[in-house]
Amino acid sequence: MEHWQSGLFLWTGRASRAIKTVAPLWLAQLVLRFGLATPFYRSGMSKWDGFLQLNDVAVLLFSSEFQLHLPGGPYAYPAPALVAFAAASAETMLPVLLVLGLTTRFAALGLLAMTLVIQLTVPDGWPIHITWAAMALAIMASGPGTLSLDHWLCARARLAGMN
């Protein structure tokens, strides 16, 4: 190996370690959780008029505007009031779980499923939808990180099991 190559490898290793101190995994996981939760939570909150009371616009959108773009379609949503309620509920609850880091992987899976349905509803929105999907997959693959209730609960369970 040439001298310049070994110097390059040495420099790259040092730079990688420096970057890891500035961007630790737990911080990346936290930012991913907040980043994915934010648009869904905002969308979910815009659908409510009060506690368990959907606004008229949310039901109207699922009744007349939103359609599933499947082969042979587009198709109207079945039971639009029920679908609107389920979507608003999931868009409100799953992001809260994600931010808290509670059942994180399942919350990310739920938001990934919602992203796929949203993609079928708004096909031209794929550039943002693929970003949401990538974030959900990254959370599912790497977990919530150390700054999460999941991590704290697992640590407590391990300690309780040792006693």
Coordinates of N, CA and C in Angstrom, one line a residue:
M1 N 0.9 -1.2 0.0 CA 0.0 0.0 0.0 C 0.9 1.2 0.0
E2 N 0.5 2.2 -0.8 CA 1.3 3.4 -0.9 C 1.1 4.2 0.4
H3 N 2.1 5.1 0.6 CA 2.1 5.9 1.8 C 0.9 6.8 1.9
W4 N 0.5 7.4 0.7 CA -0.6 8.3 0.7 C -1.9 7.6 1.0
Q5 N -2.0 6.3 0.6 CA -3.2 5.5 0.8 C -3.4 5.2 2.3
S6 N -2.3 4.9 3.0 CA -2.4 4.6 4.4 C -2.7 5.9 5.2
G7 N -2.2 7.0 4.7 CA -2.5 8.3 5.3 C -4.0 8.7 5.1
L8 N -4.5 8.4 3.9 CA -5.9 8.6 3.7 C -6.8 7.8 4.5
F9 N -6.5 6.5 4.7 CA -7.3 5.6 5.6 C -7.2 6.1 7.0
L10 N -6.1 6.5 7.5 CA -5.9 7.0 8.8 C -6.8 8.2 9.0
W11 N -6.7 9.2 8.1 CA -7.5 10.4 8.2 C -9.0 10.1 8.1
T12 N -9.4 9.2 7.3 CA -10.8 8.8 7.1 C -11.3 8.2 8.5
G13 N -10.5 7.4 9.1 CA -10.9 6.8 10.4 C -11.1 7.8 11.4
R14 N -10.1 8.8 11.5 CA -10.2 9.9 12.5 C -11.4 10.7 12.2
A15 N -11.7 11.1 11.0 CA -12.8 11.9 10.6 C -14.1 11.2 11.0
S16 N -14.2 9.9 10.7 CA -15.4 9.1 11.1 C -15.7 9.2 12.6
R17 N -14.6 9.0 13.4 CA -14.8 9.0 14.8 C -15.2 10.4 15.3
A18 N -14.7 11.4 14.7 CA -15.1 12.8 15.0 C -16.6 13.1 14.7
I19 N -17.0 12.6 13.5 CA -18.4 12.7 13.1 C -19.3 12.0 14.0
K20 N -18.9 10.8 14.5 CA -19.7 10.0 15.4 C -19.9 10.8 16.7
T21 N -18.9 11.5 17.2 CA -19.1 12.3 18.4 C -20.1 13.4 18.3
V22 N -20.1 14.0 17.1 CA -21.0 15.1 16.8 C -22.4 14.6 16.5
A23 N -22.5 13.4 15.9 CA -23.8 12.9 15.5 C -23.9 11.4 16.0
P24 N -24.1 11.3 17.3 CA -24.3 9.9 17.9 C -25.6 9.3 17.4
L25 N -25.6 8.0 17.4 CA -26.8 7.2 17.0 C -28.0 7.6 17.7
W26 N -28.0 7.8 19.0 CA -29.2 8.1 19.8 C -29.8 9.4 19.3
L27 N -28.9 10.4 18.9 CA -29.5 11.7 18.4 C -30.1 11.5 17.0
A28 N -29.5 10.7 16.2 CA -30.1 10.5 14.9 C -31.4 9.8 15.0
Q29 N -31.5 8.8 15.9 CA -32.8 8.1 16.2 C -33.9 9.0 16.7
L30 N -33.5 9.9 17.6 CA -34.4 10.9 18.1 C -34.9 11.8 17.1
V31 N -34.0 12.3 16.2 CA -34.4 13.3 15.2 C -35.3 12.6 14.2
L32 N -35.0 11.3 13.8 CA -35.8 10.5 12.9 C -37.3 10.4 13.5
R33 N -37.4 10.1 14.8 CA -38.7 9.9 15.4 C -39.5 11.2 15.4
F34 N -38.8 12.3 15.7 CA -39.5 13.6 15.7 C -39.9 14.0 14.2
G35 N -38.9 13.8 13.3 CA -39.1 14.2 11.9 C -40.3 13.4 11.3
L36 N -40.4 12.2 11.6 CA -41.5 11.4 11.0 C -42.8 11.7 11.7
A37 N -42.8 11.9 13.0 CA -44.0 12.2 13.8 C -44.7 13.5 13.4
T38 N -43.9 14.5 13.1 CA -44.4 15.9 13.0 C -45.5 16.0 11.9
P39 N -45.2 15.6 10.6 CA -46.3 15.8 9.6 C -47.5 15.0 9.8
F40 N -47.4 13.8 10.4 CA -48.6 13.0 10.7 C -49.4 13.6 11.8
Y41 N -48.7 14.0 12.9 CA -49.4 14.6 14.0 C -50.2 15.9 13.6
R42 N -49.5 16.7 12.8 CA -50.2 18.0 12.3 C -51.4 17.6 11.5
S43 N -51.2 16.7 10.6 CA -52.4 16.2 9.7 C -53.5 15.7 10.6
G44 N -53.2 14.8 11.5 CA -54.2 14.3 12.4 C -54.9 15.3 13.2
M45 N -54.2 16.3 13.8 CA -54.8 17.3 14.6 C -55.8 18.2 13.7
S46 N -55.4 18.4 12.5 CA -56.3 19.2 11.6 C -57.6 18.6 11.3
K47 N -57.8 17.3 11.6 CA -59.0 16.6 11.3 C -60.0 16.6 12.5
W48 N -59.7 17.1 13.6 CA -60.5 17.0 14.8 C -61.2 18.4 15.1
D49 N -62.4 18.4 15.6 CA -63.1 19.6 16.1 C -63.1 19.6 17.6
G50 N -63.0 18.4 18.2 CA -63.0 18.2 19.7 C -62.7 16.8 20.0
F51 N -62.8 16.4 21.2 CA -62.5 15.0 21.6 C -63.4 14.0 20.9
L52 N -62.8 13.2 20.1 CA -63.4 12.2 19.3 C -64.5 12.7 18.4
Q53 N -64.3 14.0 18.0 CA -65.3 14.7 17.1 C -64.5 15.1 15.8
L54 N -64.7 14.4 14.7 CA -64.1 14.7 13.5 C -64.7 16.0 12.9
N55 N -63.9 16.8 12.2 CA -64.5 18.0 11.6 C -65.2 17.6 10.3
D56 N -66.0 18.4 9.7 CA -66.7 18.1 8.5 C -65.8 17.9 7.3
V57 N -64.8 18.7 7.3 CA -63.8 18.7 6.2 C -63.2 17.3 6.1
A58 N -62.8 16.7 7.2 CA -62.1 15.4 7.2 C -63.0 14.4 6.5
V59 N -64.3 14.3 6.9 CA -65.2 13.4 6.4 C -65.5 13.7 4.9
L60 N -65.6 14.9 4.6 CA -65.8 15.3 3.2 C -64.7 14.9 2.3
L61 N -63.4 15.0 2.8 CA -62.3 14.6 2.0 C -62.3 13.1 1.7
F62 N -62.6 12.3 2.7 CA -62.6 10.9 2.5 C -63.9 10.5 1.7
S63 N -64.9 11.3 1.7 CA -66.2 11.0 1.0 C -66.1 11.3 -0.5
S64 N -65.5 12.5 -0.8 CA -65.6 12.9 -2.2 C -64.2 13.2 -2.9
E65 N -63.2 13.6 -2.1 CA -61.9 14.0 -2.7 C -60.9 12.9 -2.8
F66 N -60.7 12.2 -1.7 CA -59.7 11.1 -1.7 C -60.2 9.9 -2.4
Q67 N -59.3 9.3 -3.2 CA -59.6 8.1 -3.9 C -58.3 7.2 -3.9
L68 N -58.5 5.9 -4.0 CA -57.4 5.0 -4.0 C -57.1 4.8 -5.5
H69 N -55.8 5.1 -5.9 CA -55.4 4.9 -7.3 C -54.8 3.5 -7.4
L70 N -55.6 2.6 -7.7 CA -55.2 1.2 -7.9 C -55.5 0.8 -9.3
P71 N -54.9 -0.3 -9.8 CA -55.2 -0.7 -11.2 C -56.7 -0.9 -11.4
G72 N -57.2 -0.3 -12.5 CA -58.6 -0.3 -12.8 C -59.4 0.8 -12.1
G73 N -58.7 1.6 -11.3 CA -59.4 2.6 -10.5 C -59.2 4.0 -11.2
P74 N -59.4 5.0 -10.4 CA -59.4 5.1 -9.0 C -60.7 4.7 -8.4
Y75 N -60.6 4.3 -7.1 CA -61.8 3.8 -6.3 C -62.0 4.7 -5.1
A76 N -63.3 4.9 -4.8 CA -63.7 5.6 -3.6 C -63.3 4.8 -2.4
Y77 N -63.1 5.5 -1.3 CA -62.8 4.9 0.0 C -64.1 4.2 0.5
P78 N -64.1 3.0 1.0 CA -65.3 2.4 1.6 C -65.5 3.0 3.0
A79 N -66.7 3.2 3.4 CA -67.1 3.7 4.7 C -66.2 4.9 5.0
P80 N -66.4 6.0 4.3 CA -65.5 7.2 4.4 C -65.4 7.8 5.8
A81 N -66.6 7.8 6.5 CA -66.5 8.4 7.9 C -65.7 7.5 8.8
L82 N -65.8 6.2 8.7 CA -65.0 5.3 9.5 C -63.5 5.4 9.1
V83 N -63.2 5.4 7.8 CA -61.8 5.6 7.4 C -61.2 6.9 7.9
A84 N -62.0 8.0 7.8 CA -61.5 9.3 8.2 C -61.2 9.2 9.7
F85 N -62.1 8.6 10.5 CA -61.9 8.5 11.9 C -60.7 7.7 12.2
A86 N -60.5 6.5 11.6 CA -59.3 5.7 11.8 C -58.0 6.4 11.4
A87 N -58.1 7.1 10.3 CA -56.9 7.9 9.8 C -56.5 9.0 10.8
A88 N -57.5 9.7 11.2 CA -57.3 10.8 12.2 C -56.8 10.3 13.5
S89 N -57.3 9.2 13.9 CA -56.9 8.6 15.2 C -55.4 8.1 15.1
A90 N -55.1 7.4 14.0 CA -53.8 6.9 13.8 C -52.8 8.0 13.7
E91 N -53.2 9.0 12.9 CA -52.3 10.2 12.7 C -52.0 11.0 14.0
T92 N -52.9 10.8 14.9 CA -52.7 11.5 16.2 C -52.0 10.7 17.2
M93 N -52.3 9.4 17.3 CA -51.8 8.5 18.4 C -50.4 8.0 18.0
L94 N -50.2 7.5 16.8 CA -48.9 6.9 16.4 C -47.7 7.9 16.5
P95 N -47.9 9.1 16.1 CA -46.8 10.1 16.3 C -46.4 10.3 17.8
V96 N -47.5 10.3 18.7 CA -47.2 10.5 20.1 C -46.4 9.3 20.6
L97 N -46.8 8.1 20.2 CA -46.0 6.9 20.6 C -44.6 7.0 20.1
L98 N -44.4 7.5 18.9 CA -43.1 7.6 18.3 C -42.2 8.6 19.0
V99 N -42.8 9.8 19.3 CA -42.0 10.8 20.0 C -41.6 10.3 21.4
L100 N -42.5 9.6 22.1 CA -42.2 9.1 23.4 C -41.2 7.9 23.4
G101 N -41.1 7.3 22.2 CA -40.3 6.1 22.1 C -41.0 4.9 22.8
L102 N -42.3 4.8 22.6 CA -43.0 3.8 23.3 C -43.7 2.9 22.2
T103 N -43.4 1.6 22.2 CA -43.8 0.7 21.1 C -43.3 1.3 19.8
T104 N -42.1 1.8 19.7 CA -41.6 2.6 18.7 C -41.6 1.9 17.3
R105 N -41.2 0.7 17.3 CA -41.1 0.0 16.0 C -42.5 -0.3 15.4
F106 N -43.5 -0.6 16.3 CA -44.9 -0.8 15.9 C -45.5 0.5 15.4
A107 N -45.2 1.6 16.1 CA -45.7 2.9 15.7 C -45.1 3.3 14.3
A108 N -43.8 3.0 14.1 CA -43.2 3.3 12.8 C -43.8 2.4 11.7
L109 N -44.1 1.2 12.1 CA -44.8 0.3 11.1 C -46.1 0.8 10.7
G110 N -46.9 1.3 11.7 CA -48.2 1.9 11.4 C -48.1 3.1 10.5
L111 N -47.1 3.9 10.8 CA -46.9 5.1 9.9 C -46.4 4.7 8.5
L112 N -45.7 3.7 8.4 CA -45.3 3.2 7.1 C -46.5 2.7 6.3
A113 N -47.4 2.0 7.0 CA -48.6 1.5 6.3 C -49.5 2.7 5.9
M114 N -49.6 3.7 6.8 CA -50.3 4.9 6.4 C -49.7 5.6 5.2
T115 N -48.3 5.6 5.2 CA -47.6 6.2 4.1 C -48.0 5.5 2.8
L116 N -48.0 4.2 2.8 CA -48.4 3.5 1.6 C -49.8 3.8 1.1
V117 N -50.7 3.9 2.0 CA -52.1 4.2 1.7 C -52.1 5.7 1.1
I118 N -51.4 6.6 1.8 CA -51.4 8.0 1.3 C -50.8 8.0 -0.1
Q119 N -49.7 7.2 -0.3 CA -49.1 7.2 -1.7 C -50.2 6.7 -2.7
L120 N -51.0 5.7 -2.4 CA -52.1 5.3 -3.3 C -53.1 6.3 -3.5
T121 N -53.3 7.2 -2.5 CA -54.3 8.3 -2.6 C -53.7 9.5 -3.3
V122 N -52.5 9.8 -3.1 CA -51.8 11.0 -3.7 C -50.6 10.5 -4.4
P123 N -50.7 9.9 -5.6 CA -49.5 9.3 -6.3 C -48.4 10.4 -6.6
D124 N -48.8 11.6 -6.9 CA -47.8 12.6 -7.3 C -47.0 13.1 -6.1
G125 N -47.4 12.7 -4.9 CA -46.6 13.1 -3.7 C -45.5 12.1 -3.3
W126 N -45.1 11.3 -4.3 CA -44.1 10.2 -4.0 C -42.7 10.8 -3.4
P127 N -42.3 12.0 -3.8 CA -41.0 12.4 -3.3 C -41.0 12.6 -1.8
I128 N -42.1 13.1 -1.2 CA -42.2 13.2 0.3 C -42.5 11.9 0.9
H129 N -43.4 11.1 0.2 CA -43.8 9.8 0.8 C -42.6 8.8 0.9
I130 N -41.7 8.9 -0.1 CA -40.6 8.0 0.0 C -39.6 8.4 1.1
T131 N -39.6 9.7 1.4 CA -38.8 10.1 2.6 C -39.4 9.6 3.9
W132 N -40.8 9.7 4.0 CA -41.4 9.2 5.2 C -41.2 7.7 5.3
A133 N -41.3 7.0 4.2 CA -41.1 5.5 4.2 C -39.7 5.2 4.6
A134 N -38.7 5.9 4.1 CA -37.3 5.7 4.5 C -37.1 6.0 6.0
M135 N -37.7 7.0 6.5 CA -37.6 7.3 7.9 C -38.2 6.2 8.8
A136 N -39.4 5.8 8.4 CA -40.1 4.7 9.1 C -39.3 3.4 9.1
L137 N -38.7 3.1 7.9 CA -37.9 1.9 7.8 C -36.6 2.0 8.7
A138 N -36.0 3.2 8.7 CA -34.8 3.4 9.5 C -35.1 3.2 11.0
I139 N -36.3 3.7 11.4 CA -36.7 3.6 12.8 C -37.0 2.1 13.2
M140 N -37.6 1.4 12.2 CA -37.9 0.0 12.4 C -36.7 -0.8 12.5
A141 N -35.7 -0.4 11.7 CA -34.4 -1.2 11.7 C -33.5 -0.9 12.8
S142 N -33.4 0.4 13.2 CA -32.5 0.7 14.3 C -33.1 0.8 15.7
G143 N -34.4 0.9 15.8 CA -35.1 1.0 17.1 C -35.1 2.5 17.5
P144 N -35.7 2.7 18.7 CA -35.9 4.0 19.2 C -34.7 4.8 19.7
G145 N -33.7 4.0 20.1 CA -32.5 4.7 20.7 C -32.6 4.7 22.2
T146 N -31.5 5.2 22.8 CA -31.4 5.2 24.3 C -32.3 6.2 24.9
L147 N -32.7 7.3 24.2 CA -33.6 8.3 24.7 C -35.0 8.0 24.4
S148 N -35.5 6.9 25.0 CA -36.9 6.5 24.7 C -37.5 5.7 25.9
L149 N -38.8 5.6 25.9 CA -39.4 4.8 27.0 C -39.2 3.4 26.7
D150 N -39.1 2.9 25.5 CA -38.8 1.5 25.2 C -37.5 1.1 25.8
H151 N -36.5 1.9 25.6 CA -35.2 1.6 26.2 C -35.2 1.6 27.7
W152 N -35.9 2.5 28.3 CA -36.0 2.6 29.8 C -36.8 1.4 30.3
L153 N -37.9 1.0 29.6 CA -38.7 -0.1 30.1 C -37.9 -1.4 29.9
C154 N -37.2 -1.6 28.8 CA -36.4 -2.8 28.6 C -35.3 -2.9 29.7
A155 N -34.7 -1.8 30.0 CA -33.6 -1.8 31.0 C -34.2 -2.1 32.4
R156 N -35.4 -1.6 32.7 CA -36.0 -2.0 34.0 C -36.4 -3.5 34.0
A157 N -36.9 -4.0 32.9 CA -37.3 -5.4 32.8 C -36.1 -6.3 33.0
R158 N -34.9 -5.9 32.4 CA -33.7 -6.7 32.6 C -33.3 -6.7 34.0
L159 N -33.3 -5.5 34.7 CA -32.9 -5.4 36.1 C -33.9 -6.2 37.0
A160 N -35.1 -6.1 36.7 CA -36.1 -6.9 37.5 C -35.9 -8.4 37.3
G161 N -35.5 -8.8 36.1 CA -35.3 -10.2 35.8 C -34.0 -10.7 36.5
M162 N -33.1 -9.8 36.9 CA -31.8 -10.2 37.5 C -32.0 -10.4 39.0
N163 N -33.0 -9.8 39.6 CA -33.2 -9.9 41.1 C -33.8 -11.2 41.5

